[in-house]
Coordinates of C-alpha atoms and ligand atoms in Angstrom, one line a residue:
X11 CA -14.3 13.6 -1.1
X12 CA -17.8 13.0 -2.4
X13 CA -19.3 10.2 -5.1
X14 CA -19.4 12.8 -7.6
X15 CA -15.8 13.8 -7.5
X16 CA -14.9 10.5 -6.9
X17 CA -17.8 9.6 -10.7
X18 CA -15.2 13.0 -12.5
X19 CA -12.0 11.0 -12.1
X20 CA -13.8 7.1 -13.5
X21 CA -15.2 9.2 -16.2
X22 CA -11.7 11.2 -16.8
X23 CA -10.5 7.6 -16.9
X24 CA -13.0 6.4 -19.0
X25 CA -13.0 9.0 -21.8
X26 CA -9.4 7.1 -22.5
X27 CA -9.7 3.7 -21.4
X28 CA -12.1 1.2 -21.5
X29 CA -10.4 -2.2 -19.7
X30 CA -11.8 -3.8 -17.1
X31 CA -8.5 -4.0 -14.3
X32 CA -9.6 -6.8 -11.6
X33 CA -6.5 -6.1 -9.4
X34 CA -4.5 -3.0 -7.8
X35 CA -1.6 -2.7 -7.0
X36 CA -0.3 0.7 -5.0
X37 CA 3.6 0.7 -5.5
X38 CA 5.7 1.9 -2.2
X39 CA 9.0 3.2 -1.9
X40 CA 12.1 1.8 -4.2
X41 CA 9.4 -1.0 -5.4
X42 CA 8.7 1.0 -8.7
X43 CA 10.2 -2.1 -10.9
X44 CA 7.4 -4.2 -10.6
X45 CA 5.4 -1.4 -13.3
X46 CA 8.8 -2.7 -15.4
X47 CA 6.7 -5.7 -15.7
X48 CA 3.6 -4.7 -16.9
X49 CA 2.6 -5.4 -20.4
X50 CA 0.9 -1.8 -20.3
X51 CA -2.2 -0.7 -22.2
X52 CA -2.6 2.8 -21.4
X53 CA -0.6 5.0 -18.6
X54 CA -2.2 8.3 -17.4
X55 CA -0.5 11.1 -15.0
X56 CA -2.2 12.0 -12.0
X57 CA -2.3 15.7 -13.0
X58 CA -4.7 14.3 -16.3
X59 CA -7.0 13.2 -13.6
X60 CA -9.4 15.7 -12.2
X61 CA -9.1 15.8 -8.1
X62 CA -6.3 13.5 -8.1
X63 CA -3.2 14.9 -6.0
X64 CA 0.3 14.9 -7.3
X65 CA 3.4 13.2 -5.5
X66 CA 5.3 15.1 -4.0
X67 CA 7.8 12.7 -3.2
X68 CA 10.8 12.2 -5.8
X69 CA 11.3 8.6 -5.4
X70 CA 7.6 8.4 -6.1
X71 CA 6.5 8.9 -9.9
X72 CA 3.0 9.8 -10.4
X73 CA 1.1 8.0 -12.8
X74 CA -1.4 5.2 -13.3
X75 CA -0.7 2.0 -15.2
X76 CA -3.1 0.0 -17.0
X77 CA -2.2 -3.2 -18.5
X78 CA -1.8 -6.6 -18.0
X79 CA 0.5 -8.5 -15.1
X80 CA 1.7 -12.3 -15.5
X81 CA -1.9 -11.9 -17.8
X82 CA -4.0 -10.8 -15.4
X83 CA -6.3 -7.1 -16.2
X84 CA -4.3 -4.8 -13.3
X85 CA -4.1 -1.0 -12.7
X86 CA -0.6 0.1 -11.1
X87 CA -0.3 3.2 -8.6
X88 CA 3.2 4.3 -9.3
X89 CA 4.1 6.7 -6.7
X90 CA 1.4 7.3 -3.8
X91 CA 0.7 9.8 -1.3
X92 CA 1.3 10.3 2.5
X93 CA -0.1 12.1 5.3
X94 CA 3.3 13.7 6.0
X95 CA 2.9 15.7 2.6
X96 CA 0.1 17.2 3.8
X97 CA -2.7 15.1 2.0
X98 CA -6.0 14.4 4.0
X99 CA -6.5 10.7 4.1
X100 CA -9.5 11.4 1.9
X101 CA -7.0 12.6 -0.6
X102 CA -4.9 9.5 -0.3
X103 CA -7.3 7.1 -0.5
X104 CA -9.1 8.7 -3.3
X105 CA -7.3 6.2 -6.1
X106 CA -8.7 3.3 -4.0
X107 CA -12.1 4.9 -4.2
X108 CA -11.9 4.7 -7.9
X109 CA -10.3 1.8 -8.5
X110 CA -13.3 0.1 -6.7
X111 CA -15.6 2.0 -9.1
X112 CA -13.5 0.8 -11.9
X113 CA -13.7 -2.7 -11.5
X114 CA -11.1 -3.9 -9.0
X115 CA -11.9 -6.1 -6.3
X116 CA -8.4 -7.2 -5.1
X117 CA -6.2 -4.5 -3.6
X118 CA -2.5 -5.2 -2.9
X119 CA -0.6 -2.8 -1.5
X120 CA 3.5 -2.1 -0.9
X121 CA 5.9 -0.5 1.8
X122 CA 9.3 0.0 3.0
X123 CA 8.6 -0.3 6.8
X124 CA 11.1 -0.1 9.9
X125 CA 11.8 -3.9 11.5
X126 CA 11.0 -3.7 15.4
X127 CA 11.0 -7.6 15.7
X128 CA 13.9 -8.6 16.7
X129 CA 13.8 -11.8 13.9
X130 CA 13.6 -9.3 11.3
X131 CA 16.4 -8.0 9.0
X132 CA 16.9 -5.5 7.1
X133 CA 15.9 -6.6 3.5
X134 CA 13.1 -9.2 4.5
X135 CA 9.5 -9.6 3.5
X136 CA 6.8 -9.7 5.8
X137 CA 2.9 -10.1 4.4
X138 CA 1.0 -7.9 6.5
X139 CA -1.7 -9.6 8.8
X140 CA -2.8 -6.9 10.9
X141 CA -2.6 -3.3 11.5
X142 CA -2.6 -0.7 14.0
X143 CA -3.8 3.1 12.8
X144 CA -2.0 5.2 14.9
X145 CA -2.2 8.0 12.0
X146 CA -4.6 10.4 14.2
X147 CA -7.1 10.3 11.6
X148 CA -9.4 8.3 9.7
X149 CA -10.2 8.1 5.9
X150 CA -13.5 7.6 7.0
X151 CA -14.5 10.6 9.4
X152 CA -17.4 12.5 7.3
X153 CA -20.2 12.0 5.8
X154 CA -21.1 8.4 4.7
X155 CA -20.1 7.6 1.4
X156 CA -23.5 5.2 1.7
X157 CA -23.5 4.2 -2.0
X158 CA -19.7 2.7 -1.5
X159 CA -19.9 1.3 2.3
X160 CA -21.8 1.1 5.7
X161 CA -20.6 3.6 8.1
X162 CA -19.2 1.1 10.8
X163 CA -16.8 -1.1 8.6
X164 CA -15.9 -4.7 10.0
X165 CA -12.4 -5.0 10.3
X166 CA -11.8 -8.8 12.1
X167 CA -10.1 -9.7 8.7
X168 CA -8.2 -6.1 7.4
X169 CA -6.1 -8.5 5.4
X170 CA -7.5 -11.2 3.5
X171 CA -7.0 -14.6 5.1
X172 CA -6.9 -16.1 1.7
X173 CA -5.0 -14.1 -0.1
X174 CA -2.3 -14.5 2.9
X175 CA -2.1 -18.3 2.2
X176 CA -1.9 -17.7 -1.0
X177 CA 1.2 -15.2 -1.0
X178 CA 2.8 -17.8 1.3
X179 CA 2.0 -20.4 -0.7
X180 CA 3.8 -18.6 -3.8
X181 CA 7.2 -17.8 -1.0
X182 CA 7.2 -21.5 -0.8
X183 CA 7.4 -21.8 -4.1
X184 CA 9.9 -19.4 -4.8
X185 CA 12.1 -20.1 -2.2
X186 CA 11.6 -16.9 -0.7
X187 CA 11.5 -16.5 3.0
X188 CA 8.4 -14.0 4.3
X189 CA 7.9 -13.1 7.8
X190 CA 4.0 -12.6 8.6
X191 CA 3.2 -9.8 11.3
X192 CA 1.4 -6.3 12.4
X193 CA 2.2 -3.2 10.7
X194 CA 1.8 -0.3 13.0
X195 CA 1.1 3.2 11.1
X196 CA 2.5 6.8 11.9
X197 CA 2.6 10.3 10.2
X198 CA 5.9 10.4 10.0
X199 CA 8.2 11.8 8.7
X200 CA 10.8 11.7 11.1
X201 CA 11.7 8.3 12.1
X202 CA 11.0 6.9 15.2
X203 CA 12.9 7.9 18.7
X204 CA 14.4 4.8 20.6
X205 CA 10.9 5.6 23.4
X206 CA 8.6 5.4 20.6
X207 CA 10.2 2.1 19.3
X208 CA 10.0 0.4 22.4
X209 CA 6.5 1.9 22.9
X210 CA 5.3 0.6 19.0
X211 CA 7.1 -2.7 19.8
X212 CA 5.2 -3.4 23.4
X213 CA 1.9 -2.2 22.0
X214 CA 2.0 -5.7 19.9
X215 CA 3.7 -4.4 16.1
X216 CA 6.1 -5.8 14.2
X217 CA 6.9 -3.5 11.8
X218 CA 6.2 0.3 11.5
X219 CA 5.6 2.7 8.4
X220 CA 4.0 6.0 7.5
X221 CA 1.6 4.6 4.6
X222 CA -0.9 1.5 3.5
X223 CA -3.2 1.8 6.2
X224 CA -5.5 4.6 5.1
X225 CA -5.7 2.8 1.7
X226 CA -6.8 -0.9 3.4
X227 CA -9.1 1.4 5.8
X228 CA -11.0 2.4 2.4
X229 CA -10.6 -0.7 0.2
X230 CA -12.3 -2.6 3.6
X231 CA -14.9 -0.5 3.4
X232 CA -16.4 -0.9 -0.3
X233 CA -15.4 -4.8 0.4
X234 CA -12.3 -5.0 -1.6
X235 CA -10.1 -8.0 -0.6
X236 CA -6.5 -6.6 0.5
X237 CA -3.1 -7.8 0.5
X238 CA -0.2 -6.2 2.4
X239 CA 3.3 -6.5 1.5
X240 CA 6.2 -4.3 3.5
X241 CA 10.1 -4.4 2.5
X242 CA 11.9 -4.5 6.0
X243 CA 13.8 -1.6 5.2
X244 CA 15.9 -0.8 8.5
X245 CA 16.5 -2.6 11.5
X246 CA 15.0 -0.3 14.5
X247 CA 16.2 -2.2 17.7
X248 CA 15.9 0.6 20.7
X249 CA 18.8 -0.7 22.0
X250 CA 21.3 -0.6 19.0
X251 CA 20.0 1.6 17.0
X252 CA 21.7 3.2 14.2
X253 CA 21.6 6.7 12.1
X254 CA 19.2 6.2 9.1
X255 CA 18.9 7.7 5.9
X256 CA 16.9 7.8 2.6
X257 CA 19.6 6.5 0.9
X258 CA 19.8 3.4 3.5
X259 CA 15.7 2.6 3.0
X260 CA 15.9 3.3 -0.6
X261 CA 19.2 0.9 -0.9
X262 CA 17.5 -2.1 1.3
X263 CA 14.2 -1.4 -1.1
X264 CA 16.4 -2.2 -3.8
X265 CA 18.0 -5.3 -2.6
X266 CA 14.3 -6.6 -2.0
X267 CA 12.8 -5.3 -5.2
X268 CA 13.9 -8.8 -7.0
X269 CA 12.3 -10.6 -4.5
X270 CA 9.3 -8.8 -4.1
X271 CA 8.4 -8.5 -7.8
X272 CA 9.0 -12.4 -8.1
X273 CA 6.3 -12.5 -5.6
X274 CA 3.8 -10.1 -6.5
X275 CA 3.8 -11.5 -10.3
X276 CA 3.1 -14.9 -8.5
X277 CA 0.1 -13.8 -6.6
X278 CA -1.7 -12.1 -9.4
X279 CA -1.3 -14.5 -11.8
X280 CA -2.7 -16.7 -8.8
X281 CA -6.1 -14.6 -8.1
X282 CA -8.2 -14.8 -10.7
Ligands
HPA317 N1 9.8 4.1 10.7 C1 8.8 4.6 10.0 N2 8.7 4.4 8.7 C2 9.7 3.8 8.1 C3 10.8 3.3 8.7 C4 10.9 3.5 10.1 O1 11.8 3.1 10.8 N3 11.6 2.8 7.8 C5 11.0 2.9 6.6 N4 9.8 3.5 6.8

């Protein structure tokens, strides 16, 4: 992915919409109601942009959403890409790139994630502190985009320490309970073996998932604030664990989505 590609897709954008979105948010799996409560402006399929990929994913639709969110200026990813359907992380991150160059400065980003602490249950919230890329790759390897970033990104702070109180602040409010922890990131897409969940657990994660990271890699480096929000989605406890399908994530997604559009509304209409 070069600037220029990157410049086609702003301008493909921009040949239809003019707004000026200050937030992002990237939708994850099941949490597709939130877009329900965007007072929307203009929504655009991938496939219209040039270079974008397409979902391949059928929980996952693929379109962007531009509009307005408890009255903030906010452009919605609904449906997003993973490594496991054979996307480069360049690909992936490529709507991050152009939010950036559209304006955004405040990413926040959602999952369905499997629960390795053992105080986590199926259907919690936990607001990502801290992340481990165990993806094998990095949006980052090639050339330096130099225009957008330096070439050795700072990550002390991944997540942003103030947009973390803030999303706790606005649980508190609510009444809803969120855990705080360390996402751990694999390809996928088989689920983890009991060995690897022991191994994910001991090397200091909380949850694990097969997205989000490549996109905070990439917002981090063009200096875009981030917040991380997982839906505990199964309960992966080496010792007890159980069968898990699609339909089981999806389901505990659902049961959350409530919750977790309560709080996202919150939060953006706490940022700017
Ligand atoms: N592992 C990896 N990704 C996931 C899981 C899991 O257990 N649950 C939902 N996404």
């Amino acid at each position: 992915m070069n600037i220029t590609q990157i410049q086609q897709c702003v301008d493909d954008i921009r040949n239809h919409y003019k707004g000026e979105p200050k937030v992002g948010i990237i939708l994850g799996t099941g949490l597709g109601a939130l877009a329900a409560q965007v007072d929307v402006d203009f929504s655009m399929p991938y496939e219209d942009i040039s270079s974008f990929p397409v979902s391949t994913v059928e929980s996952h639709k693929g379109r962007l959403i531009f509009g307005s969110l408890a009255g903030v200026p906010v452009v919605v990813m609904q449906g997003r890409f993973h490594q496991y359907e054979g996307y480069t992380l360049q690909q992936i991150t490529l709507p991050v790139r152009v939010f950036k160059m559209l304006g955004v400065e405040t990413l926040i980003v959602s999952n369905a994630c499997g629960g390795m602490n053992p105080l986590y249950r199926r259907g919690d919230i936990m607001l990502i502190d801290d992340h481990i890329n165990l993806l094998g790759d990095n949006p980052l390897v090639g050339p330096n985009i130099d225009e957008l970033g330096p070439r050795f990104p700072d990550m002390s702070e991944p997540y942003s320490r103030h947009l973390l109180s803030l999303a706790e602040g606005a649980a508190l409010e609510l009444g809803i309970k969120v855990h705080r922890g360390v996402y751990v990131a694999v390809t996928g897409p088989n689920l983890e073996t009991r060995a690897e969940y022991r191994f994910l657990r001991s090397i200091g994660a909380d949850v694990v998932g097969m997205s989000t990271v490549p996109e905070c890699i990439v917002a981090r480096h063009m200096g875009m604030a981030v917040l991380g929000i997982s839906i505990i989605t199964d309960e992966c406890f080496p010792d007890s664990l159980q069968p898990v399908s699609l339909e089981h994530v999806l389901e505990a997604a659902a049961i959350a989505e409530p919750k977790m559009t309560n709080l996202v509304n919150h939060i953006v209409s706490k940022i700017v």
